[in-house]
Amino acid sequence: MPSFPAYRPRRLRRTHALRRLIRETWLEPSQFVLPLFVRSGTGVRQPIESMPGVAQTSVDELLRDAHEAVSLGIGGVLLFGIPDKKDAIGSDAWNDDAPVQQAIRALKREVPGLVVITDVCLCEYTDHGHCGVIRDGDVDNDATLELLARESVSHARAGADIIAPSDMMDGRVRAIRAALDNEGFLNTAILSYAAKYAGPFYGPFREAAESTPQFGDRRSYQMDAGNSDEALREVLLDIEEGADMVMVKPAGPFLDIIHRVKTETGYPVAAYQVSGEFAMIQAAAERGWIDRERVMMESLLGIRRAGADVIVTYFAREAAKAL
Ligand code: PBG
């Protein structure tokens, strides 16, 4: 009889080589997607105060970031547009010459190795900052679908690989899929922000995207943080409507949702480590309270371990460098 205990878990933790041999979860730069904010002009690089290292840039500067991303092995970029003008229906969203559409064309021409994903939503484009058109003080779901479809087709026409609707209107995946197919974009994929929770973690982003709602909040369309079964219903609905990939957002506070979505659907799952999650790590590190690189890597590893195939993160470049 072996002396107690027969199994000693510490045996395989003794050296780095042993730990590496039996590690279950790995991070790869190819799994990262870097969000980029694009606006008009040339030579523009406007830092976002609450997101150190993140900036709004013009297309030429965005190309530099994209070249760096591809040389680091990063999988893709997620584009957000800051329009020159906003109006009640967000009409610049489907303007073929707006900054995002220009950026897509430039990326496909100059950085073909990068997957180009575009955020489809109206909140950056509407003067009221909501994700759809307003009627009687509320976001009108069905009137918004047609506009999201137009925006998606405009992105596909510019050459986007993947369209990522983040508005949380009911029926948008079906409407977008139908519009893309009608226009012949059968191979443009849809990554739906399927389980997107309303909450406080998007604050810094709204500064970056200039998309703070001018009245009310997003709780009548984004999800309630207490709900898990509802996330599954949202995800299954989007899959039924034609989503190729689904997203959970935010990531860190919703690891259980990532895990459920992955195990219960088997679909490619993306998780968005959002601006607030990023800002918290940056702020604590600035104060010297945590080790920035190690906390960054562990936050990403946790998201992977929960089941995410793809991680959208403002740390993409830094994390790829650390790997
Ligand atoms: C647009 C959108 C938001 C984010 C991604 N797409 C903001 C929101 O819903 O208010 C948040 C991203 C982040 O916080 O990093 N609807």
mmCIF file of C-alpha atoms and ligand atoms in Angstrom:
data_model
loop_
_atom_site.group_PDB
_atom_site.id
_atom_site.type_symbol
_atom_site.label_atom_id
_atom_site.label_comp_id
_atom_site.label_asym_id
_atom_site.label_seq_id
_atom_site.Cartn_x
_atom_site.Cartn_y
_atom_site.Cartn_z
ATOM 1 C CA MET A 1 0.000 0.000 0.000
ATOM 2 C CA PRO A 2 1.333 3.442 -0.896
ATOM 3 C CA SER A 3 1.645 5.788 2.008
ATOM 4 C CA PHE A 4 -1.265 8.236 2.277
ATOM 5 C CA PRO A 5 -2.043 10.137 0.085
ATOM 6 C CA ALA A 6 -1.460 8.077 -3.066
ATOM 7 C CA TYR A 7 -2.362 10.949 -5.347
ATOM 8 C CA ARG A 8 -0.469 14.125 -4.641
ATOM 9 C CA PRO A 9 -1.576 16.918 -7.015
ATOM 10 C CA ARG A 10 1.565 18.880 -6.160
ATOM 11 C CA ARG A 11 3.758 16.321 -7.993
ATOM 12 C CA LEU A 12 2.790 17.830 -11.341
ATOM 13 C CA ARG A 13 3.213 21.421 -10.171
ATOM 14 C CA ARG A 14 6.849 21.133 -9.193
ATOM 15 C CA THR A 15 8.457 22.683 -12.257
ATOM 16 C CA HIS A 16 7.481 24.999 -15.050
ATOM 17 C CA ALA A 17 8.044 22.173 -17.552
ATOM 18 C CA LEU A 18 5.608 19.895 -15.710
ATOM 19 C CA ARG A 19 3.018 22.636 -15.320
ATOM 20 C CA ARG A 20 3.247 23.487 -19.001
ATOM 21 C CA LEU A 21 2.894 19.847 -20.001
ATOM 22 C CA ILE A 22 -0.485 19.413 -18.340
ATOM 23 C CA ARG A 23 -1.976 22.867 -18.833
ATOM 24 C CA GLU A 24 -5.562 22.649 -20.102
ATOM 25 C CA THR A 25 -6.161 26.143 -21.451
ATOM 26 C CA TRP A 26 -3.943 28.266 -23.673
ATOM 27 C CA LEU A 27 -4.229 31.751 -25.026
ATOM 28 C CA GLU A 28 -3.285 32.420 -28.631
ATOM 29 C CA PRO A 29 -3.129 35.822 -30.339
ATOM 30 C CA SER A 30 -5.283 34.385 -33.135
ATOM 31 C CA GLN A 31 -8.190 34.213 -30.655
ATOM 32 C CA PHE A 32 -8.062 37.938 -29.931
ATOM 33 C CA VAL A 33 -10.093 40.634 -31.636
ATOM 34 C CA LEU A 34 -8.985 44.249 -31.224
ATOM 35 C CA PRO A 35 -11.704 46.942 -31.168
ATOM 36 C CA LEU A 36 -10.830 50.083 -33.151
ATOM 37 C CA PHE A 37 -12.627 53.432 -33.260
ATOM 38 C CA VAL A 38 -12.491 55.216 -36.578
ATOM 39 C CA ARG A 39 -13.328 58.801 -37.452
ATOM 40 C CA SER A 40 -12.746 61.070 -40.446
ATOM 41 C CA GLY A 41 -9.589 63.050 -41.220
ATOM 42 C CA THR A 42 -5.934 62.193 -41.618
ATOM 43 C CA GLY A 43 -3.242 61.842 -38.993
ATOM 44 C CA VAL A 44 -5.870 61.884 -36.246
ATOM 45 C CA ARG A 45 -5.155 59.985 -33.035
ATOM 46 C CA GLN A 46 -7.377 61.199 -30.224
ATOM 47 C CA PRO A 47 -6.802 59.362 -26.937
ATOM 48 C CA ILE A 48 -9.747 58.262 -24.817
ATOM 49 C CA GLU A 49 -9.174 59.422 -21.278
ATOM 50 C CA SER A 50 -10.838 56.565 -19.433
ATOM 51 C CA MET A 51 -9.191 53.926 -21.641
ATOM 52 C CA PRO A 52 -5.408 54.367 -21.530
ATOM 53 C CA GLY A 53 -3.808 53.252 -24.805
ATOM 54 C CA VAL A 54 -7.085 53.368 -26.761
ATOM 55 C CA ALA A 55 -7.767 56.151 -29.274
ATOM 56 C CA GLN A 56 -10.149 57.320 -31.956
ATOM 57 C CA THR A 57 -8.143 57.398 -35.187
ATOM 58 C CA SER A 58 -8.507 58.342 -38.820
ATOM 59 C CA VAL A 59 -8.232 55.569 -41.424
ATOM 60 C CA ASP A 60 -4.500 56.089 -42.097
ATOM 61 C CA GLU A 61 -3.685 55.733 -38.396
ATOM 62 C CA LEU A 62 -6.042 52.777 -38.100
ATOM 63 C CA LEU A 63 -4.028 51.022 -40.797
ATOM 64 C CA ARG A 64 -0.898 51.348 -38.656
ATOM 65 C CA ASP A 65 -2.697 49.709 -35.748
ATOM 66 C CA ALA A 66 -3.968 46.988 -38.058
ATOM 67 C CA HIS A 67 -0.493 46.290 -39.467
ATOM 68 C CA GLU A 68 0.823 45.969 -35.938
ATOM 69 C CA ALA A 69 -2.074 43.678 -34.995
ATOM 70 C CA VAL A 70 -1.468 41.357 -37.930
ATOM 71 C CA SER A 71 2.259 41.207 -37.245
ATOM 72 C CA LEU A 72 1.438 40.123 -33.680
ATOM 73 C CA GLY A 73 -0.776 37.325 -34.995
ATOM 74 C CA ILE A 74 -4.037 38.869 -33.766
ATOM 75 C CA GLY A 75 -7.098 37.269 -35.342
ATOM 76 C CA GLY A 76 -9.214 40.266 -36.207
ATOM 77 C CA VAL A 77 -10.419 43.769 -35.574
ATOM 78 C CA LEU A 78 -13.850 45.061 -34.586
ATOM 79 C CA LEU A 79 -14.670 48.454 -36.067
ATOM 80 C CA PHE A 80 -16.756 51.234 -34.525
ATOM 81 C CA GLY A 81 -17.459 54.426 -36.450
ATOM 82 C CA ILE A 82 -17.641 57.980 -35.154
ATOM 83 C CA PRO A 83 -19.673 59.875 -37.766
ATOM 84 C CA ASP A 84 -19.234 63.546 -38.648
ATOM 85 C CA LYS A 85 -22.920 64.181 -38.170
ATOM 86 C CA LYS A 86 -25.642 62.543 -36.136
ATOM 87 C CA ASP A 87 -29.396 62.658 -36.692
ATOM 88 C CA ALA A 88 -32.577 61.111 -35.302
ATOM 89 C CA ILE A 89 -32.348 57.920 -37.397
ATOM 90 C CA GLY A 90 -28.551 57.572 -37.576
ATOM 91 C CA SER A 91 -28.412 57.845 -41.356
ATOM 92 C CA ASP A 92 -24.624 58.029 -41.537
ATOM 93 C CA ALA A 93 -24.605 54.360 -40.486
ATOM 94 C CA TRP A 94 -25.356 53.262 -44.069
ATOM 95 C CA ASN A 95 -23.361 55.967 -45.812
ATOM 96 C CA ASP A 96 -20.940 54.074 -48.084
ATOM 97 C CA ASP A 97 -18.335 56.816 -47.612
ATOM 98 C CA ALA A 98 -18.486 57.116 -43.819
ATOM 99 C CA PRO A 99 -15.337 56.337 -41.793
ATOM 100 C CA VAL A 100 -16.148 52.662 -41.080
ATOM 101 C CA GLN A 101 -16.877 51.876 -44.719
ATOM 102 C CA GLN A 102 -13.631 53.585 -45.759
ATOM 103 C CA ALA A 103 -11.729 51.709 -43.090
ATOM 104 C CA ILE A 104 -13.130 48.357 -44.242
ATOM 105 C CA ARG A 105 -12.049 48.979 -47.831
ATOM 106 C CA ALA A 106 -8.590 50.114 -46.745
ATOM 107 C CA LEU A 107 -8.151 47.094 -44.470
ATOM 108 C CA LYS A 108 -9.215 44.579 -47.103
ATOM 109 C CA ARG A 109 -6.821 46.196 -49.562
ATOM 110 C CA GLU A 110 -3.796 46.631 -47.293
ATOM 111 C CA VAL A 111 -4.097 44.118 -44.459
ATOM 112 C CA PRO A 112 -5.805 41.096 -46.037
ATOM 113 C CA GLY A 113 -4.631 38.718 -43.295
ATOM 114 C CA LEU A 114 -6.923 40.265 -40.712
ATOM 115 C CA VAL A 115 -10.583 39.313 -40.197
ATOM 116 C CA VAL A 116 -12.664 42.475 -40.392
ATOM 117 C CA ILE A 117 -15.666 42.499 -38.079
ATOM 118 C CA THR A 118 -17.953 45.516 -37.911
ATOM 119 C CA ASP A 119 -20.174 46.552 -35.045
ATOM 120 C CA VAL A 120 -23.655 47.212 -36.374
ATOM 121 C CA CYS A 121 -25.678 49.559 -34.201
ATOM 122 C CA LEU A 122 -27.223 52.998 -34.382
ATOM 123 C CA CYS A 123 -26.156 54.451 -31.020
ATOM 124 C CA GLU A 124 -22.993 56.095 -32.382
ATOM 125 C CA TYR A 125 -25.028 57.593 -35.233
ATOM 126 C CA THR A 126 -28.184 58.876 -33.548
ATOM 127 C CA ASP A 127 -28.313 62.301 -31.908
ATOM 128 C CA HIS A 128 -30.195 60.791 -28.927
ATOM 129 C CA GLY A 129 -27.636 57.996 -28.437
ATOM 130 C CA HIS A 130 -30.111 55.092 -28.424
ATOM 131 C CA CYS A 131 -29.567 51.941 -30.460
ATOM 132 C CA GLY A 132 -32.683 52.416 -32.565
ATOM 133 C CA VAL A 133 -35.227 54.978 -33.701
ATOM 134 C CA ILE A 134 -37.430 56.596 -31.071
ATOM 135 C CA ARG A 135 -41.203 56.616 -31.091
ATOM 136 C CA ASP A 136 -43.268 57.853 -28.131
ATOM 137 C CA GLY A 137 -40.188 57.984 -25.935
ATOM 138 C CA ASP A 138 -39.165 54.365 -26.545
ATOM 139 C CA VAL A 139 -36.993 52.554 -29.070
ATOM 140 C CA ASP A 140 -39.203 51.284 -31.898
ATOM 141 C CA ASN A 141 -38.034 47.734 -32.525
ATOM 142 C CA ASP A 142 -39.499 46.961 -35.931
ATOM 143 C CA ALA A 143 -38.768 50.349 -37.483
ATOM 144 C CA THR A 144 -35.131 49.911 -36.441
ATOM 145 C CA LEU A 145 -34.661 46.545 -38.202
ATOM 146 C CA GLU A 146 -34.775 48.023 -41.674
ATOM 147 C CA LEU A 147 -32.064 50.551 -40.760
ATOM 148 C CA LEU A 148 -29.798 47.912 -39.228
ATOM 149 C CA ALA A 149 -30.206 45.872 -42.398
ATOM 150 C CA ARG A 150 -29.146 48.872 -44.506
ATOM 151 C CA GLU A 151 -26.118 49.455 -42.283
ATOM 152 C CA SER A 152 -25.140 45.781 -42.555
ATOM 153 C CA VAL A 153 -25.430 45.732 -46.335
ATOM 154 C CA SER A 154 -23.293 48.862 -46.539
ATOM 155 C CA HIS A 155 -20.585 47.165 -44.429
ATOM 156 C CA ALA A 156 -20.797 43.995 -46.523
ATOM 157 C CA ARG A 157 -20.533 46.014 -49.732
ATOM 158 C CA ALA A 158 -17.339 47.604 -48.407
ATOM 159 C CA GLY A 159 -15.965 44.104 -47.794
ATOM 160 C CA ALA A 160 -16.565 43.219 -44.121
ATOM 161 C CA ASP A 161 -16.024 39.536 -43.323
ATOM 162 C CA ILE A 162 -18.334 39.471 -40.314
ATOM 163 C CA ILE A 163 -21.245 41.729 -39.328
ATOM 164 C CA ALA A 164 -21.757 42.047 -35.572
ATOM 165 C CA PRO A 165 -25.121 43.544 -34.569
ATOM 166 C CA SER A 166 -24.976 44.906 -30.996
ATOM 167 C CA ASP A 167 -28.311 46.724 -30.818
ATOM 168 C CA MET A 168 -30.387 43.944 -29.116
ATOM 169 C CA MET A 169 -33.522 44.540 -31.196
ATOM 170 C CA ASP A 170 -35.733 41.466 -31.554
ATOM 171 C CA GLY A 171 -35.565 39.858 -34.985
ATOM 172 C CA ARG A 172 -32.481 41.741 -36.188
ATOM 173 C CA VAL A 173 -30.479 38.660 -37.149
ATOM 174 C CA ARG A 174 -33.246 37.426 -39.436
ATOM 175 C CA ALA A 175 -33.674 40.888 -40.960
ATOM 176 C CA ILE A 176 -29.933 41.302 -41.520
ATOM 177 C CA ARG A 177 -29.492 37.780 -42.926
ATOM 178 C CA ALA A 178 -32.339 38.328 -45.375
ATOM 179 C CA ALA A 179 -30.969 41.691 -46.516
ATOM 180 C CA LEU A 180 -27.446 40.327 -46.968
ATOM 181 C CA ASP A 181 -28.722 37.334 -48.947
ATOM 182 C CA ASN A 182 -30.939 39.550 -51.107
ATOM 183 C CA GLU A 183 -27.949 41.651 -52.053
ATOM 184 C CA GLY A 184 -25.840 38.592 -52.851
ATOM 185 C CA PHE A 185 -23.678 38.644 -49.711
ATOM 186 C CA LEU A 186 -24.273 34.971 -48.960
ATOM 187 C CA ASN A 187 -20.835 34.546 -47.416
ATOM 188 C CA THR A 188 -20.834 37.521 -45.098
ATOM 189 C CA ALA A 189 -21.075 35.990 -41.626
ATOM 190 C CA ILE A 190 -23.075 37.243 -38.645
ATOM 191 C CA LEU A 191 -21.682 37.385 -35.123
ATOM 192 C CA SER A 192 -24.628 38.415 -32.996
ATOM 193 C CA TYR A 193 -24.169 40.112 -29.669
ATOM 194 C CA ALA A 194 -26.757 37.577 -28.508
ATOM 195 C CA ALA A 195 -26.499 37.909 -24.725
ATOM 196 C CA LYS A 196 -25.679 41.522 -24.113
ATOM 197 C CA TYR A 197 -26.390 42.767 -20.627
ATOM 198 C CA ALA A 198 -27.420 46.300 -19.720
ATOM 199 C CA GLY A 199 -25.192 47.709 -17.058
ATOM 200 C CA PRO A 200 -22.471 49.927 -15.743
ATOM 201 C CA PHE A 201 -19.504 48.313 -17.500
ATOM 202 C CA TYR A 202 -19.870 50.228 -20.780
ATOM 203 C CA GLY A 203 -19.146 53.686 -19.349
ATOM 204 C CA PRO A 204 -15.686 54.303 -20.807
ATOM 205 C CA PHE A 205 -16.783 52.981 -24.215
ATOM 206 C CA ARG A 206 -19.537 55.551 -24.425
ATOM 207 C CA GLU A 207 -16.884 58.232 -24.137
ATOM 208 C CA ALA A 208 -14.888 56.465 -26.875
ATOM 209 C CA ALA A 209 -17.853 56.028 -29.205
ATOM 210 C CA GLU A 210 -19.651 59.214 -28.180
ATOM 211 C CA SER A 211 -22.791 57.146 -27.732
ATOM 212 C CA THR A 212 -24.165 57.968 -24.268
ATOM 213 C CA PRO A 213 -27.998 57.916 -24.330
ATOM 214 C CA GLN A 214 -29.301 61.458 -23.967
ATOM 215 C CA PHE A 215 -32.296 60.275 -21.918
ATOM 216 C CA GLY A 216 -33.119 57.071 -20.064
ATOM 217 C CA ASP A 217 -30.953 53.983 -20.359
ATOM 218 C CA ARG A 218 -30.732 50.765 -22.383
ATOM 219 C CA ARG A 219 -32.645 48.495 -20.027
ATOM 220 C CA SER A 220 -35.662 48.183 -22.312
ATOM 221 C CA TYR A 221 -33.523 46.365 -24.902
ATOM 222 C CA GLN A 222 -30.360 44.993 -23.262
ATOM 223 C CA MET A 223 -30.612 42.113 -20.787
ATOM 224 C CA ASP A 224 -31.099 42.087 -17.030
ATOM 225 C CA ALA A 225 -27.948 40.927 -15.242
ATOM 226 C CA GLY A 226 -29.827 38.451 -13.064
ATOM 227 C CA ASN A 227 -30.886 36.256 -15.971
ATOM 228 C CA SER A 228 -29.242 33.143 -17.342
ATOM 229 C CA ASP A 229 -32.062 31.090 -18.943
ATOM 230 C CA GLU A 230 -33.049 34.201 -20.859
ATOM 231 C CA ALA A 231 -29.522 34.428 -22.268
ATOM 232 C CA LEU A 232 -29.937 30.924 -23.640
ATOM 233 C CA ARG A 233 -33.259 31.872 -25.241
ATOM 234 C CA GLU A 234 -31.653 34.926 -26.850
ATOM 235 C CA VAL A 235 -28.761 32.827 -28.144
ATOM 236 C CA LEU A 236 -30.968 30.036 -29.528
ATOM 237 C CA LEU A 237 -33.215 32.601 -31.186
ATOM 238 C CA ASP A 238 -30.269 34.246 -32.921
ATOM 239 C CA ILE A 239 -28.927 30.875 -34.056
ATOM 240 C CA GLU A 240 -32.352 29.990 -35.446
ATOM 241 C CA GLU A 241 -32.410 33.337 -37.262
ATOM 242 C CA GLY A 242 -29.049 32.597 -38.891
ATOM 243 C CA ALA A 243 -26.250 33.748 -36.585
ATOM 244 C CA ASP A 244 -22.937 32.035 -37.375
ATOM 245 C CA MET A 245 -21.325 32.970 -34.069
ATOM 246 C CA VAL A 246 -22.734 34.344 -30.837
ATOM 247 C CA MET A 247 -21.344 36.762 -28.293
ATOM 248 C CA VAL A 248 -21.657 37.182 -24.552
ATOM 249 C CA LYS A 249 -20.994 40.655 -23.159
ATOM 250 C CA PRO A 250 -19.541 41.755 -20.760
ATOM 251 C CA ALA A 251 -17.207 38.792 -20.219
ATOM 252 C CA GLY A 252 -15.713 38.757 -16.718
ATOM 253 C CA PRO A 253 -18.932 39.171 -14.700
ATOM 254 C CA PHE A 254 -20.736 36.675 -16.993
ATOM 255 C CA LEU A 255 -18.370 33.687 -17.175
ATOM 256 C CA ASP A 256 -21.207 31.320 -16.248
ATOM 257 C CA ILE A 257 -23.149 32.546 -19.276
ATOM 258 C CA ILE A 258 -20.169 31.989 -21.573
ATOM 259 C CA HIS A 259 -19.880 28.455 -20.227
ATOM 260 C CA ARG A 260 -23.571 27.691 -20.656
ATOM 261 C CA VAL A 261 -23.719 29.097 -24.156
ATOM 262 C CA LYS A 262 -20.684 27.087 -25.231
ATOM 263 C CA THR A 263 -21.734 23.784 -23.692
ATOM 264 C CA GLU A 264 -25.396 24.054 -24.666
ATOM 265 C CA THR A 265 -24.953 25.197 -28.280
ATOM 266 C CA GLY A 266 -21.504 24.094 -29.440
ATOM 267 C CA TYR A 267 -21.450 27.219 -31.617
ATOM 268 C CA PRO A 268 -18.395 29.471 -31.913
ATOM 269 C CA VAL A 269 -18.656 31.787 -28.917
ATOM 270 C CA ALA A 270 -17.098 35.205 -28.606
ATOM 271 C CA ALA A 271 -16.851 37.112 -25.338
ATOM 272 C CA TYR A 272 -16.329 40.856 -25.080
ATOM 273 C CA GLN A 273 -14.064 42.051 -22.283
ATOM 274 C CA VAL A 274 -15.637 45.489 -22.260
ATOM 275 C CA SER A 275 -14.325 48.962 -21.578
ATOM 276 C CA GLY A 276 -15.187 48.946 -17.853
ATOM 277 C CA GLU A 277 -13.376 45.655 -17.288
ATOM 278 C CA PHE A 278 -10.356 47.058 -19.120
ATOM 279 C CA ALA A 279 -10.461 50.384 -17.271
ATOM 280 C CA MET A 280 -10.611 48.721 -13.846
ATOM 281 C CA ILE A 281 -7.457 46.716 -14.498
ATOM 282 C CA GLN A 282 -5.677 49.746 -15.920
ATOM 283 C CA ALA A 283 -6.655 51.964 -12.998
ATOM 284 C CA ALA A 284 -5.632 49.495 -10.289
ATOM 285 C CA ALA A 285 -2.340 48.857 -12.067
ATOM 286 C CA GLU A 286 -1.659 52.591 -12.358
ATOM 287 C CA ARG A 287 -1.953 52.804 -8.586
ATOM 288 C CA GLY A 288 0.465 49.942 -8.224
ATOM 289 C CA TRP A 289 -2.167 47.806 -6.531
ATOM 290 C CA ILE A 290 -2.002 44.904 -8.979
ATOM 291 C CA ASP A 291 0.500 43.513 -11.479
ATOM 292 C CA ARG A 292 -0.975 44.698 -14.743
ATOM 293 C CA GLU A 293 0.394 42.066 -17.084
ATOM 294 C CA ARG A 294 -0.436 39.131 -14.849
ATOM 295 C CA VAL A 295 -3.958 40.328 -14.083
ATOM 296 C CA MET A 296 -4.550 41.041 -17.774
ATOM 297 C CA MET A 297 -3.439 37.530 -18.741
ATOM 298 C CA GLU A 298 -5.426 35.855 -15.993
ATOM 299 C CA SER A 299 -8.576 37.791 -16.870
ATOM 300 C CA LEU A 300 -8.240 36.571 -20.469
ATOM 301 C CA LEU A 301 -7.405 33.015 -19.467
ATOM 302 C CA GLY A 302 -10.531 32.879 -17.299
ATOM 303 C CA ILE A 303 -12.672 33.948 -20.244
ATOM 304 C CA ARG A 304 -11.116 31.229 -22.423
ATOM 305 C CA ARG A 305 -11.472 28.607 -19.727
ATOM 306 C CA ALA A 306 -15.155 29.459 -19.365
ATOM 307 C CA GLY A 307 -15.576 28.469 -23.012
ATOM 308 C CA ALA A 308 -14.990 31.481 -25.250
ATOM 309 C CA ASP A 309 -13.377 30.693 -28.601
ATOM 310 C CA VAL A 310 -12.793 34.344 -29.404
ATOM 311 C CA ILE A 311 -12.102 37.244 -27.020
ATOM 312 C CA VAL A 312 -12.761 40.830 -27.996
ATOM 313 C CA THR A 313 -10.369 42.841 -25.842
ATOM 314 C CA TYR A 314 -8.653 46.218 -25.705
ATOM 315 C CA PHE A 315 -5.664 44.259 -24.369
ATOM 316 C CA ALA A 316 -5.284 42.315 -27.652
ATOM 317 C CA ARG A 317 -1.976 43.887 -28.637
ATOM 318 C CA GLU A 318 -0.434 43.862 -25.199
ATOM 319 C CA ALA A 319 -1.567 40.304 -24.509
ATOM 320 C CA ALA A 320 -0.257 39.117 -27.874
ATOM 321 C CA LYS A 321 3.094 40.712 -27.068
ATOM 322 C CA ALA A 322 3.154 39.050 -23.655
ATOM 323 C CA LEU A 323 2.614 35.667 -25.327
HETATM 324 C C1 PBG B 1 -23.100 49.592 -29.085
HETATM 325 C C2 PBG B 1 -22.032 48.958 -28.289
HETATM 326 C C3 PBG B 1 -21.656 49.186 -26.950
HETATM 327 C C4 PBG B 1 -20.518 48.417 -26.728
HETATM 328 C C5 PBG B 1 -20.269 47.705 -27.894
HETATM 329 N N1 PBG B 1 -21.227 48.035 -28.833
HETATM 330 C C6 PBG B 1 -22.167 50.143 -25.949
HETATM 331 C C7 PBG B 1 -23.505 50.057 -25.386
HETATM 332 O O1 PBG B 1 -24.266 49.107 -25.570
HETATM 333 O O2 PBG B 1 -23.852 51.030 -24.719
HETATM 334 C C8 PBG B 1 -19.729 48.378 -25.448
HETATM 335 C C9 PBG B 1 -18.293 48.033 -25.559
HETATM 336 C C10 PBG B 1 -17.455 48.370 -24.380
HETATM 337 O O3 PBG B 1 -17.938 48.833 -23.321
HETATM 338 O O4 PBG B 1 -16.246 48.161 -24.493
HETATM 339 N N2 PBG B 1 -24.388 49.282 -28.791
#
